[in-house]
Short mmCIF file of C-alpha atoms in Angstrom, two decimals:
data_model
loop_
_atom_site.label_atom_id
_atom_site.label_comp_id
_atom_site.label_asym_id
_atom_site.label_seq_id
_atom_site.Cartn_x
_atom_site.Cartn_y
_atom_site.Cartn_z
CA UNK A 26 27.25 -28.03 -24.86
CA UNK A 27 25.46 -30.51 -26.72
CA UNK A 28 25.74 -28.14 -30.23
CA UNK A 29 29.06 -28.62 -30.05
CA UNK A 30 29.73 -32.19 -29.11
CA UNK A 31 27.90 -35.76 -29.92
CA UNK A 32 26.03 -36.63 -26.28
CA UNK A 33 26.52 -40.64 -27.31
CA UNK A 34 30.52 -39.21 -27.61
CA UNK A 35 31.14 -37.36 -24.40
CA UNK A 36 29.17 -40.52 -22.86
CA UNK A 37 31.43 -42.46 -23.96
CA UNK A 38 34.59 -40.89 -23.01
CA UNK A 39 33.34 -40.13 -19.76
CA UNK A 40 33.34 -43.63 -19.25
CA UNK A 41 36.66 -44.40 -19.80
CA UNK A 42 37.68 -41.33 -17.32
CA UNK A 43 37.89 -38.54 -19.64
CA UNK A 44 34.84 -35.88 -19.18
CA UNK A 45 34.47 -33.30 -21.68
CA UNK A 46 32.82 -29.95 -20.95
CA UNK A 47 32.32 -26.44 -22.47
CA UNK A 48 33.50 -22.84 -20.93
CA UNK A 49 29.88 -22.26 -21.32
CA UNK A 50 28.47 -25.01 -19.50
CA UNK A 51 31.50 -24.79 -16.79
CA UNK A 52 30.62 -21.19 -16.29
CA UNK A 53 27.01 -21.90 -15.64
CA UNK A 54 27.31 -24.47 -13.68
CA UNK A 55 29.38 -22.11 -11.18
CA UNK A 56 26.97 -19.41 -11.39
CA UNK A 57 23.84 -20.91 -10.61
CA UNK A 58 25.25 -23.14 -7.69
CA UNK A 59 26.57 -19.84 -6.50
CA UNK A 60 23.06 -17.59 -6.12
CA UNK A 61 23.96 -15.00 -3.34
CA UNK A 62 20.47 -13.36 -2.60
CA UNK A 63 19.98 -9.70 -1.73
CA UNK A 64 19.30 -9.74 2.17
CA UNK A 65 16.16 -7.46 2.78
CA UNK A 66 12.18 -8.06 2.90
CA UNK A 67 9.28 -6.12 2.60
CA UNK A 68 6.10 -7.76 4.60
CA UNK A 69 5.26 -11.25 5.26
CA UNK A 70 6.64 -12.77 2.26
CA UNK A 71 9.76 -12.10 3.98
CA UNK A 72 8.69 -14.35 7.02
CA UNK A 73 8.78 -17.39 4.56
CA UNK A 74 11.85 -16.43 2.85
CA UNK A 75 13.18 -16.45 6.15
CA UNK A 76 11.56 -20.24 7.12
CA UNK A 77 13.32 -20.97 3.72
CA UNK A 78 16.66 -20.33 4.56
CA UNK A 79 16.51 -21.67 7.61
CA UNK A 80 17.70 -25.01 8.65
CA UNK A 81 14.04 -26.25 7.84
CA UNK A 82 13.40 -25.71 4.35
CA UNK A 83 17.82 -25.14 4.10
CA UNK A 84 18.15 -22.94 0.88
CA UNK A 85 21.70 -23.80 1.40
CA UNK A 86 21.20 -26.97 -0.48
CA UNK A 87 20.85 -25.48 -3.43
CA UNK A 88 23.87 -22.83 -3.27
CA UNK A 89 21.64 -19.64 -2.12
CA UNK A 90 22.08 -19.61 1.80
CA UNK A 91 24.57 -16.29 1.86
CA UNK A 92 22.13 -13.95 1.99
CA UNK A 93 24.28 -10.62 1.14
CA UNK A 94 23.20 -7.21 3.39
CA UNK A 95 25.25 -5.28 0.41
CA UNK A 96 23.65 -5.08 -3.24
CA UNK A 97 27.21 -5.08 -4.34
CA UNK A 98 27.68 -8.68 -3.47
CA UNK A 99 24.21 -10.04 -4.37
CA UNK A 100 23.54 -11.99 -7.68
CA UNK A 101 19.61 -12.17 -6.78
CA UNK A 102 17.12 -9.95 -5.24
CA UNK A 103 14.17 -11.54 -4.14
CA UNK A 104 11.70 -8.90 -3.69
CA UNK A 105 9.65 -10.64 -0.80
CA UNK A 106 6.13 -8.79 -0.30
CA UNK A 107 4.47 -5.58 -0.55
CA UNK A 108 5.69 -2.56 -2.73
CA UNK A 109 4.94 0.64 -1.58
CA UNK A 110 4.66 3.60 -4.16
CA UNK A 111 7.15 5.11 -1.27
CA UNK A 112 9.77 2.37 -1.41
CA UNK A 113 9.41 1.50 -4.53
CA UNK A 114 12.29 3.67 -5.96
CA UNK A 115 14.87 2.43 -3.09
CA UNK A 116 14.17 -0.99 -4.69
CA UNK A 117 15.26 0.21 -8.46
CA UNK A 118 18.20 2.15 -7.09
CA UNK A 119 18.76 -1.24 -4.84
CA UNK A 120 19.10 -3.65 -8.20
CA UNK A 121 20.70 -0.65 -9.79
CA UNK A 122 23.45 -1.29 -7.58
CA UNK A 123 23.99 -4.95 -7.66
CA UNK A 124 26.60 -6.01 -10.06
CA UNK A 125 25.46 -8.06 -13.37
CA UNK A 126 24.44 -11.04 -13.72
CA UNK A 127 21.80 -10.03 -11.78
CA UNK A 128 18.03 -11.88 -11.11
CA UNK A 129 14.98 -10.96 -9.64
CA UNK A 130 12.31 -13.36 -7.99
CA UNK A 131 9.09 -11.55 -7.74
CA UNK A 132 7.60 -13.14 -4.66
CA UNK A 133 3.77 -13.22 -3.69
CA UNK A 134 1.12 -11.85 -4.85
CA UNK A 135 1.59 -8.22 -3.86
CA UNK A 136 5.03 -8.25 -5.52
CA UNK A 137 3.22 -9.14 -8.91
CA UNK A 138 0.37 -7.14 -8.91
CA UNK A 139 -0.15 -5.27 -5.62
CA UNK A 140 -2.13 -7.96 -4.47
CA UNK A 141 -4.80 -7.20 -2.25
CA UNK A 142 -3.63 -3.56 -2.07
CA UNK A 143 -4.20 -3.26 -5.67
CA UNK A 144 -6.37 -0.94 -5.75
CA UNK A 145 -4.90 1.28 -2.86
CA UNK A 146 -3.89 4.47 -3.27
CA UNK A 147 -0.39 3.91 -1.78
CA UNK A 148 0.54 0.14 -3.54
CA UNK A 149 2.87 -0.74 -6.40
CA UNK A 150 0.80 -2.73 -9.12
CA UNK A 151 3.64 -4.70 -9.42
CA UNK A 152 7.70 -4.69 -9.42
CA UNK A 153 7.79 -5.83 -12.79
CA UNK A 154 6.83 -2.11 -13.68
CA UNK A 155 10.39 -0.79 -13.19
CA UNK A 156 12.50 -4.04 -13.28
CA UNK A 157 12.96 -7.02 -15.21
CA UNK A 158 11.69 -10.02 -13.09
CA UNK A 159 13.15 -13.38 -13.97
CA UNK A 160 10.52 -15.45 -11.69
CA UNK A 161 7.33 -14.93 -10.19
CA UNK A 162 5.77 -17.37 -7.18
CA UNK A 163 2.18 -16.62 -6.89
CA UNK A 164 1.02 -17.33 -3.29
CA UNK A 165 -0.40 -15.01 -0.25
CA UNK A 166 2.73 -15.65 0.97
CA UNK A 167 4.16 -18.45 -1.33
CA UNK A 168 5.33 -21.68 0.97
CA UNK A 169 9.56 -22.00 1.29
CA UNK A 170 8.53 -24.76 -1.08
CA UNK A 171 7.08 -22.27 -3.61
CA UNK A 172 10.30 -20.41 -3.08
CA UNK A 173 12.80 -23.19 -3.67
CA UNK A 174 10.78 -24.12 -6.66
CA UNK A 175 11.32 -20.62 -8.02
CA UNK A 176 15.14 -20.78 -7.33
CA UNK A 177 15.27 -23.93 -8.78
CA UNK A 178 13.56 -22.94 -11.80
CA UNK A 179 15.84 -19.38 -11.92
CA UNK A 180 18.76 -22.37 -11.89
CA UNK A 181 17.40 -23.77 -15.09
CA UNK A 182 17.73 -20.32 -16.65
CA UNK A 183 20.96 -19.45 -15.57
CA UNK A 184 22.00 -23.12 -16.87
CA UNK A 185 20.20 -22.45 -20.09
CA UNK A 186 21.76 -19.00 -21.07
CA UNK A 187 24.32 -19.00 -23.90
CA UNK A 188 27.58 -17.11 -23.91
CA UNK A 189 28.15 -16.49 -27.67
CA UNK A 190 25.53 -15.55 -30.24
CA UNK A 191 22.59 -14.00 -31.50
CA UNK A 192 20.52 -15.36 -27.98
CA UNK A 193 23.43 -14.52 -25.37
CA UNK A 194 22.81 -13.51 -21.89
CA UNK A 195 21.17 -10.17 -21.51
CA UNK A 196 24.61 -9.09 -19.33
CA UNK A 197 26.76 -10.09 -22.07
CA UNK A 198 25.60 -8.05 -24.18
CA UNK A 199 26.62 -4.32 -23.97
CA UNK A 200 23.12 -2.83 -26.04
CA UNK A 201 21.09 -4.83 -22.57
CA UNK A 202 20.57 -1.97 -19.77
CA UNK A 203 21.72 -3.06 -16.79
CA UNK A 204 20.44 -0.19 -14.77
CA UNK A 205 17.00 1.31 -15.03
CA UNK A 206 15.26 4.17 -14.05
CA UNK A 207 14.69 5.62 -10.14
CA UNK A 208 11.16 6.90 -10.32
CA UNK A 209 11.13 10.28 -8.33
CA UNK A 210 7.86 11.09 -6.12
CA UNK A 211 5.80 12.87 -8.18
CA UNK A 212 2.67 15.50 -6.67
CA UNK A 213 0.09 12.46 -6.93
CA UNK A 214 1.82 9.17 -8.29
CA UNK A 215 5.32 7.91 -9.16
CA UNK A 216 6.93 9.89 -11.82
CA UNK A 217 6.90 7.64 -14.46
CA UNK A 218 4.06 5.31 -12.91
CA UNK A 219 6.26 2.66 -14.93
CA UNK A 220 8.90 2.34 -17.47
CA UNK A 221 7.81 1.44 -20.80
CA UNK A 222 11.15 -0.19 -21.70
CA UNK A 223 10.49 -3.06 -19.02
CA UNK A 224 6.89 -3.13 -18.80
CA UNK A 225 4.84 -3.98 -21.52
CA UNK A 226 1.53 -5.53 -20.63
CA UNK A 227 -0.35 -7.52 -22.81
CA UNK A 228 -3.57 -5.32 -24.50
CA UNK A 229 -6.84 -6.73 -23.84
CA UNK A 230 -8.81 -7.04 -26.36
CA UNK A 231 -12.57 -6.76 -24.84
CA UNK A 232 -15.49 -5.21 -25.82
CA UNK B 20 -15.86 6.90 35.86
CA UNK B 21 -18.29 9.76 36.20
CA UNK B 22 -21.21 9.92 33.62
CA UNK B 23 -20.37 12.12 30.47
CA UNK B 24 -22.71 14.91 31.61
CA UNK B 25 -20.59 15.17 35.00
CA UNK B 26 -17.38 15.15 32.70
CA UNK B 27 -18.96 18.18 30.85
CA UNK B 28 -20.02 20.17 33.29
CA UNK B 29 -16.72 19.77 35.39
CA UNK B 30 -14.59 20.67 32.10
CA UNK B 31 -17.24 23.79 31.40
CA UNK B 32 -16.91 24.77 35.01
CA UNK B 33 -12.99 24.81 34.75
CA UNK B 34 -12.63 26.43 31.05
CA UNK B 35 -14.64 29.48 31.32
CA UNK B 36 -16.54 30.00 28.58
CA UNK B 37 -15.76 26.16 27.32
CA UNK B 38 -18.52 25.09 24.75
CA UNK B 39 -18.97 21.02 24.87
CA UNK B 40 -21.73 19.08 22.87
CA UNK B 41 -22.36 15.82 23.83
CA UNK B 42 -22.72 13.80 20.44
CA UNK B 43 -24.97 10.59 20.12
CA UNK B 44 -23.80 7.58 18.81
CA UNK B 45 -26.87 5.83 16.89
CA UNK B 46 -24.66 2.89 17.00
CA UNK B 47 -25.10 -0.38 18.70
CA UNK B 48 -22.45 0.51 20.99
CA UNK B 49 -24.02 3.27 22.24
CA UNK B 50 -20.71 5.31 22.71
CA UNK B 51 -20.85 9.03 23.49
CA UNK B 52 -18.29 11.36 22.47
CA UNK B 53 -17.74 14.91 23.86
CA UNK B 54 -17.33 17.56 20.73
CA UNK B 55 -15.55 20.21 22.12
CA UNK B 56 -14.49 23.53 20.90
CA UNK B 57 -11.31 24.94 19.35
CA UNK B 58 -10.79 27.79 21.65
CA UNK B 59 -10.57 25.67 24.87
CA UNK B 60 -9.31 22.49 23.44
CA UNK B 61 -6.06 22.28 25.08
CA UNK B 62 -7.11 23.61 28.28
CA UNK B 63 -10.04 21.10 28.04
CA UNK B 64 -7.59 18.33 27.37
CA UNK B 65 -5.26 19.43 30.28
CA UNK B 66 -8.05 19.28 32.74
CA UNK B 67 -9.16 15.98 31.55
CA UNK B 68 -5.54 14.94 32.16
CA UNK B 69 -4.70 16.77 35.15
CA UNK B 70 -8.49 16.34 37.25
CA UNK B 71 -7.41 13.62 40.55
CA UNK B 72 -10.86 12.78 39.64
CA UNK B 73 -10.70 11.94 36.05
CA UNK B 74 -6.86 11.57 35.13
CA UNK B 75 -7.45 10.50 31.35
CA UNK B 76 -3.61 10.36 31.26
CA UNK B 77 -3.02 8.05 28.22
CA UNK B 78 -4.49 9.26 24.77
CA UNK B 79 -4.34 5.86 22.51
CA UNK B 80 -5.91 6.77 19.49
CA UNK B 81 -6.56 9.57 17.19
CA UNK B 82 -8.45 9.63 13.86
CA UNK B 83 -9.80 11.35 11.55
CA UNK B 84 -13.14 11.40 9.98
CA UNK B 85 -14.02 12.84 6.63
CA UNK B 86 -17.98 14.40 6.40
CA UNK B 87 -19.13 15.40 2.75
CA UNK B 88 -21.59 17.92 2.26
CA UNK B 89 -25.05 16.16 3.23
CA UNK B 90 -28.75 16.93 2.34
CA UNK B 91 -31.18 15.62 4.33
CA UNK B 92 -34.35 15.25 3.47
CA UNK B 93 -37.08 16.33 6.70
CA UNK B 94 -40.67 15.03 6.55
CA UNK B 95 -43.33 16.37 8.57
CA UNK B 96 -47.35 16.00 8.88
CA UNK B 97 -48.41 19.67 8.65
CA UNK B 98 -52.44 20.17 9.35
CA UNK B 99 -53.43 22.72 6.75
CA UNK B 100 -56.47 23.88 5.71
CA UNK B 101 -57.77 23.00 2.29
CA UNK B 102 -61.30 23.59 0.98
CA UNK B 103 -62.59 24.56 3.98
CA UNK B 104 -61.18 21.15 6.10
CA UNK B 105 -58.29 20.46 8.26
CA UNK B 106 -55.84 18.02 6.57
CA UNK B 107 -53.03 16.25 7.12
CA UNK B 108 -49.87 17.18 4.86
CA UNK B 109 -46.56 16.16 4.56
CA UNK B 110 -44.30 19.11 3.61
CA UNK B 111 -40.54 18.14 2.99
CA UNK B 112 -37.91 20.67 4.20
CA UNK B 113 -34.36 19.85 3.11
CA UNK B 114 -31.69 20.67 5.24
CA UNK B 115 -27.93 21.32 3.44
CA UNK B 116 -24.97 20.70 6.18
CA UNK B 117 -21.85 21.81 5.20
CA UNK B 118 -19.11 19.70 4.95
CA UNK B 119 -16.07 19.05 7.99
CA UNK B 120 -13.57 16.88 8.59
CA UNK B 121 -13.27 15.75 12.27
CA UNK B 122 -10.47 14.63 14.44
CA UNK B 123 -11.25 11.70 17.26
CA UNK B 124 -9.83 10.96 20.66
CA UNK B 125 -9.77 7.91 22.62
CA UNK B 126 -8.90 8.25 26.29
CA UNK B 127 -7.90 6.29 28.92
CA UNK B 128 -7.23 6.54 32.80
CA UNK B 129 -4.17 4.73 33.73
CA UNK B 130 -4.85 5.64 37.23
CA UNK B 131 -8.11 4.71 37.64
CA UNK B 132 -8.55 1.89 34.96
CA UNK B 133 -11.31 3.27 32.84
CA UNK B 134 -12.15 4.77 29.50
CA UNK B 135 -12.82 5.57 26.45
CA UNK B 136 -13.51 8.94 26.92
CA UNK B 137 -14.24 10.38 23.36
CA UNK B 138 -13.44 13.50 22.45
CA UNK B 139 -13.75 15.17 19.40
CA UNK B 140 -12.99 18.28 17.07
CA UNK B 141 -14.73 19.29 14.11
CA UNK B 142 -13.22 21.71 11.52
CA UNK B 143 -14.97 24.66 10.15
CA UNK B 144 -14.94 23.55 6.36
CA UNK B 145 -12.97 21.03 4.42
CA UNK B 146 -10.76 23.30 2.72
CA UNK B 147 -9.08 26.74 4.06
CA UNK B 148 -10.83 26.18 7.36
CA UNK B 149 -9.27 23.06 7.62
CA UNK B 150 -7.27 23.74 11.08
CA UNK B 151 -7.44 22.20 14.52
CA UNK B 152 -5.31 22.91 17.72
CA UNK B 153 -3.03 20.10 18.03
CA UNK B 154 -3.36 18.19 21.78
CA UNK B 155 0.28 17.05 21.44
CA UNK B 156 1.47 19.40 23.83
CA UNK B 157 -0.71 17.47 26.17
CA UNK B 158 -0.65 14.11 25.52
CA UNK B 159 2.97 13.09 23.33
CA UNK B 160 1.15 10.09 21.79
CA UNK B 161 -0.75 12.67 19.68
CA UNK B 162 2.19 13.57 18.04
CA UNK B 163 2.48 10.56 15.03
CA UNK B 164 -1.22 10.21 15.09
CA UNK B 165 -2.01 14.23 14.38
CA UNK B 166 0.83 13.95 11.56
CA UNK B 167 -1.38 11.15 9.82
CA UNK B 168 -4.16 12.80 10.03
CA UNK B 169 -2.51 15.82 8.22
CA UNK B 170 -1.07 13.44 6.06
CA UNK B 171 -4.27 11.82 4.83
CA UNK B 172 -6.95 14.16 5.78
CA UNK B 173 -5.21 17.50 5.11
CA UNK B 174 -6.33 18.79 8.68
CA UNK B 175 -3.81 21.35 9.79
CA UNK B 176 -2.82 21.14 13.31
CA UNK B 177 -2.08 24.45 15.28
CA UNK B 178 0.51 24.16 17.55
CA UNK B 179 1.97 20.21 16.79
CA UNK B 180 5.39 20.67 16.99
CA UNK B 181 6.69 18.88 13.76
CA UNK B 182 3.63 18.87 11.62
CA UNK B 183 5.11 16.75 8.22
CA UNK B 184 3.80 13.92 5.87
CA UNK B 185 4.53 10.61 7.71
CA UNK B 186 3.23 8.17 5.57
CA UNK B 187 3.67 9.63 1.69
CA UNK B 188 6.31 11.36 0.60
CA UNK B 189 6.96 14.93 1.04
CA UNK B 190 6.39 16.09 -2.25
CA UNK B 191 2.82 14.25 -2.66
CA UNK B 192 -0.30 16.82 -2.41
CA UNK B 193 -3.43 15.01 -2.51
CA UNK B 194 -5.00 13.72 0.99
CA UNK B 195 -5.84 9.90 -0.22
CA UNK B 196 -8.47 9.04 2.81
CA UNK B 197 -11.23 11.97 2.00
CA UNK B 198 -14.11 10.66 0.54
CA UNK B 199 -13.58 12.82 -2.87
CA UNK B 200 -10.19 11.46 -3.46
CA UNK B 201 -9.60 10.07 -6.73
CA UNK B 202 -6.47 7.89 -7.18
CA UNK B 203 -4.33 7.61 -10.20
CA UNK B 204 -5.76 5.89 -12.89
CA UNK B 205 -2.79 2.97 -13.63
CA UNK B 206 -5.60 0.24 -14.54
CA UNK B 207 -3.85 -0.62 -17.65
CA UNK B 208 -3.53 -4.21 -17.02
CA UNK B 209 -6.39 -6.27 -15.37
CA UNK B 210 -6.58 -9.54 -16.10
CA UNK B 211 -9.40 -10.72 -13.84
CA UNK B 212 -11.07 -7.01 -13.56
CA UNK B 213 -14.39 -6.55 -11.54
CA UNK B 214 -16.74 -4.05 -9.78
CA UNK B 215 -15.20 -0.81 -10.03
CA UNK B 216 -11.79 -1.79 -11.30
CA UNK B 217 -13.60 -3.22 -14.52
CA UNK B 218 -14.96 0.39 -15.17
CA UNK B 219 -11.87 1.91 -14.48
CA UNK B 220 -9.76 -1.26 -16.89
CA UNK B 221 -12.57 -0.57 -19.63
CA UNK B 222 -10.63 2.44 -20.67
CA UNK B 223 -7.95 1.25 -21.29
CA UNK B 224 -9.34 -1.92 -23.32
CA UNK B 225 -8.13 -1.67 -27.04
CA UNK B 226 -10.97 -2.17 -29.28
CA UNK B 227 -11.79 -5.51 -31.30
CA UNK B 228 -10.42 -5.71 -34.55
CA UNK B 229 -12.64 -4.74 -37.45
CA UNK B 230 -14.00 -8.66 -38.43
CA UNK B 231 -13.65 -9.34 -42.49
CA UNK B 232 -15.86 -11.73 -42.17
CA UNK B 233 -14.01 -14.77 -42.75
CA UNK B 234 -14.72 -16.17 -39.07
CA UNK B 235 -18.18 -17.16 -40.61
CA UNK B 236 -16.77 -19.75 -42.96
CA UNK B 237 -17.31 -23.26 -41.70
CA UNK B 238 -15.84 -26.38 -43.33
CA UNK B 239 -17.68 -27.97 -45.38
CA UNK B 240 -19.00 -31.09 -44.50
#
């Protein structure tokens, strides 16, 4: 919004009863008031993402409280604890299904990494090796604050994604995959153990 | 409840031909288990069930046990003669034992309000011989608990009636809880790596670029 109009301007007008806005910045602002999450957990994580949307903690105040049980109504899937290698491709073909925009919140430790399973025969090291994640909330399980700190921060990047241009959302533009992979059960790991398109660690450099 | 060695000799004297081992537990806890054999297991295990005096009629746990091939290492004072004396000498025999995998159960008397009873079943070998007869058909509980064990020991149960994978998937083939299992190396990324996952991240560690020297320049004063 502010490329495109003087912020001393719009001030200005908006005081004598006139406010200004953008399609962009209307659009946004509808979207990320609107974050419908995917209804499903995994382990304990799920426990606090319960506590949060309850009347406690109240995700409701921040536009996320209809937790959808259909993918096909969810804008977020918050992928609340523990990966198994055996679930792990009923969560791709789950966020395969959702309808774009779509967001994931990678929540607690085992979500991230595998956690303290990481070295477990049976454990996903991590979502993020077959989906994009948009936030991660370290924690063994994060608090509901933890959580509404993620959403809030996934609401700054909804509110900061462009429409138009070279940087637009990645599901406005057609080239962005919106659907990834399934891993099938291979004979003694997933089949691929991750997608190279999405995950791309960082090389160490040690000697 | 009666003493183990009444237990055996009861369950001998009812399966003819029944051959039960009493096995020591060098444990703290002191716990004896009865190893029984694979012939008379399930008539065994219906006579513990069925016996007014005994009544184990609730099986809560089964497990498995994985046993590599040992050597063990024997040390005894042999008197010998040498030069015309009688000495003392230690001679060391070793002793190879073959490897089995073993399958453990915990039984309780709902009737009478006691237990454990222990019983156990050792397979001939870990690999081909890797069978047991299944005691689902005499206690149900078995029945998940047998599957798990086949699903993470590889220990084939005769006679379970639905004998699948119920943990990993169906099309997996390695048994993940024996002690030879080596799991798939996916240790590309360790940030924080230690103990054995820092061997396992070192492979994948890209190597330090060649230096050109330069990072021994220092400003000049």
């Amino acid at each position: 919004m502010s490329d495109q109009i003087d912020e001393g301007l719009r001030s200005e007008l908006q005081r004598q009863g006139i406010w200004v806005t953008s399609m962009q910045e209307l659009y946004n602002w509808g979207r990320k008031n609107s974050i419908w999450p995917l209804q499903f957990g995994l382990a304990c994580c799920a426990i606090e993402m319960i506590a949060t949307a309850a009347s406690r903690y109240d995700i409701a105040r921040f536009g996320g409280e209809v937790f959808r049980p259909s993918p096909r109504q969810a804008d977020l899937m918050i992928v609340a604890g523990t990966v198994t290698k055996k679930m792990a491709p009923q969560i791709v073909r789950l966020y395969n299904q959702m309808p774009d925009p779509k967001y994931v919140i990678s929540m607690g430790a085992c979500a991230i990494s595998g956690g303290p399973f990481k070295q477990g025969y049976n454990v996903l090291k991590g979502i993020d090796r077959y989906i994009p994640v948009d936030v991660y909330i370290p924690g063994c399980p994060p608090r509901p604050e933890a959580l509404l700190h993620a959403f809030m921060e996934l609401q700054r990047k909804i509110d900061s994604q462009k429409l138009t241009g070279d940087k637009k959302a990645a599901h406005l533009d057609p080239a962005q995959p919106s659907e990834f992979p399934v891993p099938a059960f291979g004979a003694h790991d997933l089949e691929p153990p991750a997608n190279p398109r999405v995950f791309q660690p960082p090389k160490i450099e040690r000697t | 409840m009666e003493t183990l060695e009444q237990i055996k000799n009861r369950a001998e004297l009812a399966a003819r031909g029944a051959k039960i081992d009493i096995i020591a537990n060098p444990g703290p806890s002191q716990q004896l288990s009865l190893l029984i054999d694979h012939e008379h297991a399930v008539a065994i295990a219906r006579f513990l069930r069925d016996h007014p005096a005994l009544k184990f009629d609730h099986c809560s746990n089964v497990t498995g046990v994985d046993w590599l091939d040992r050597t063990v290492k024997k040390t005894v004072k042999v008197k010998q003669m040498i030069d015309g004396v009688e000495k003392e000498v230690d001679q060391t025999t070793e002793e190879k034992t073959p490897g089995y995998l073993e399958a453990v159960y915990h039984l309780f008397s709902m009737k009478h309000k006691d237990g454990p009873l222990i019983i156990r079943m050792r397979t001939s070998d870990r690999g081909e011989g890797a069978r047991l007869p299944s005691l689902t058909p005499v206690w149900r509980s078995a029945e998940f608990q047998e599957r798990e064990i086949f699903d993470l020991y590889g220990v084939r149960f005769d006679g379970h009636p639905d004998l699948r994978r119920i943990l990993m998937w169906d099309e997996f083939e390695d048994f993940p809880m024996r002690k030879d299992y080596r799991e798939p190396d996916d240790y590309e990324y360790e940030p924080t790596p230690h103990d054995d996952v820092l061997e396992k991240a070192k492979q994948h560690y890209a190597p330090r670029p060649q230096l050109d020297g330069a990072e021994n320049i220092t400003a000049q004063q």
